[in-house]
Amino acid sequence: MESSREPQGKRPKLEPTDALLDEPASQPPMVAGAKIPRLCPYLDTINRQYLDFDFEKLCSVSLTRINVYACLVCGKYFQGRGTNTHAYTHSVAEGHHVYLNLHTLKFYCLPDNYEIIDSSLDDIKYVLNPTFTADHIKHLDSSTKLSRAIDGSLYTPGIVGLNNIKANDYCNVVLQALSHVAPLRNYFLREANYSKVRRPPGDSSFLLVQRFGELMRKLWNPRNFKAHVSPHEMLQAVVLWSKKRFQFTQQGDPIDFLSWFLNALHKALNGTKKHESSIIYKSFLGSMKIFSRKIPPIDMDEKQKKSLLLTSDYQEVETESNFLYLTCDLPPPPLFIDAFKENIIPQVNLYQLLAKFNGQSEKEYKTYKENFMKRFEITRLPPYLILYIKRFTKNTFFVEKNPTIVNFPVKNVDFGEFLTPEVKAQHQHTIYDLTANIVHDGEPSKGTYRVHILQKSTGQWYEMQDLHVTDILPQMITLTEAYIQIYELRTS
């Protein structure tokens, strides 16, 4: 009996300082023979329903981001593994023994402090960090396979709700719409595509790219524990890098957010003014010519107007400009409505709005000092075209909303009709199909946003409003007050 106890007494003694400090996760655990796979008797205490890795990875007690572990029994985050750390204290006080290091993706048993190596935990690791192979990505738009969440509910990867923290539905609809732009999605699903992008020292705007990549992988995760995702970390990066211009505690405008977000991503990916310099410009950047000429003041007599029009200041000026989206102007709504009010809902055809870009139609633009006539001629169509239907106008006192319904086809929108013959000859394809449609409901200041998304594999349309996801008929989409639309160029 004595001899069998003796080796235990000869174990290397731990220094007191070693026990207090949390050793780097890359080192082997502190028990002898730790490199041998260890099974853990506490694996049945793991509660996958409590696990949520969508929130900021910081200790729930000390709020530090360094060396954070998730308790797999209650789902809370704590720091460290050493004897005076919050995770260790939690394990002793609550009897919760299984922890995951959120950075190294290694599992540990506390307070015994040994690494658990067990393939049954791989599903938890995948939820924290979903990965996609090139072959998987290639079949995303043709797969009709449903996934099952922990609670038994079925969901389609990519068609999942986004949590509304307080008033971030204006961000959610944009993120949902962008997650269905195939080249953008495919690029961000593979971390290897952007992990080698070099940014100047001290510049951390690249965090925005990483957060968007993480959100994209979670939205398309086929093995998620729940059928929705929280964009918490993504939005925190947005608040930080927009210098609090966009918040998730107060309503904002999706077109402002979309414009800022695309430009911020382009910049963080080292994009330049060239068309092919980033995945953002490759997907959305188009070009147009803008012709503008000054208008003489109205109160001038005809003779003065004629002499002014001959000067160089009043000649038409042509400029080249790139665009990430096209702004469509709605005709003003009727001033008088009938006794029933509901009877008059002004309507306009999408093609009437797009006539603005045919190079012929002129529109007056006023500044505080001068008036200009401008016309626009598209010279290059992008693979994905974003249309912004301008519904809100600000006057001196308040913001007004134009309720005009835009009649648009869901398929076969031919932009070739608005191109000059020379420009059209340069484009092999000019027909677009709708992939996402963002809608505003309600009052200008208090309204809410929802988005319609096309699932390509089944051809089914879905309506998403935060956590609510329902299927919808394409005929119903055209009756809504469309605000932002994304069209995809048909190349086959």
Short mmCIF file of C-alpha atoms in Angstrom, two decimals, residues 350-351 354 385 387 408-418 430-434 485 487-490:
data_model
loop_
_atom_site.label_atom_id
_atom_site.label_comp_id
_atom_site.label_asym_id
_atom_site.label_seq_id
_atom_site.Cartn_x
_atom_site.Cartn_y
_atom_site.Cartn_z
CA LEU A 350 -40.69 52.10 -61.36
CA TYR A 351 -39.77 52.83 -64.98
CA LEU A 354 -35.76 55.35 -63.57
CA LEU A 385 -27.82 47.65 -58.28
CA LEU A 387 -32.14 51.76 -55.65
CA PHE A 408 -42.22 47.36 -59.72
CA PRO A 409 -41.73 43.93 -61.28
CA VAL A 410 -39.96 41.37 -59.07
CA LYS A 411 -38.20 39.94 -62.14
CA ASN A 412 -36.99 41.12 -65.56
CA VAL A 413 -36.32 44.81 -64.93
CA ASP A 414 -34.47 45.91 -68.08
CA PHE A 415 -32.08 48.78 -67.38
CA GLY A 416 -30.94 48.66 -70.99
CA GLU A 417 -33.89 50.95 -71.80
CA PHE A 418 -32.14 53.82 -70.00
CA THR A 430 -28.91 44.51 -68.70
CA ILE A 431 -31.80 42.58 -67.07
CA TYR A 432 -32.07 42.58 -63.27
CA ASP A 433 -34.08 40.57 -60.72
CA LEU A 434 -35.03 41.79 -57.25
CA GLN A 485 -34.15 47.73 -53.21
CA TYR A 487 -31.39 44.10 -57.82
CA GLU A 488 -29.11 41.36 -59.15
CA LEU A 489 -27.89 41.33 -62.74
CA ARG A 490 -29.00 38.20 -64.55
#
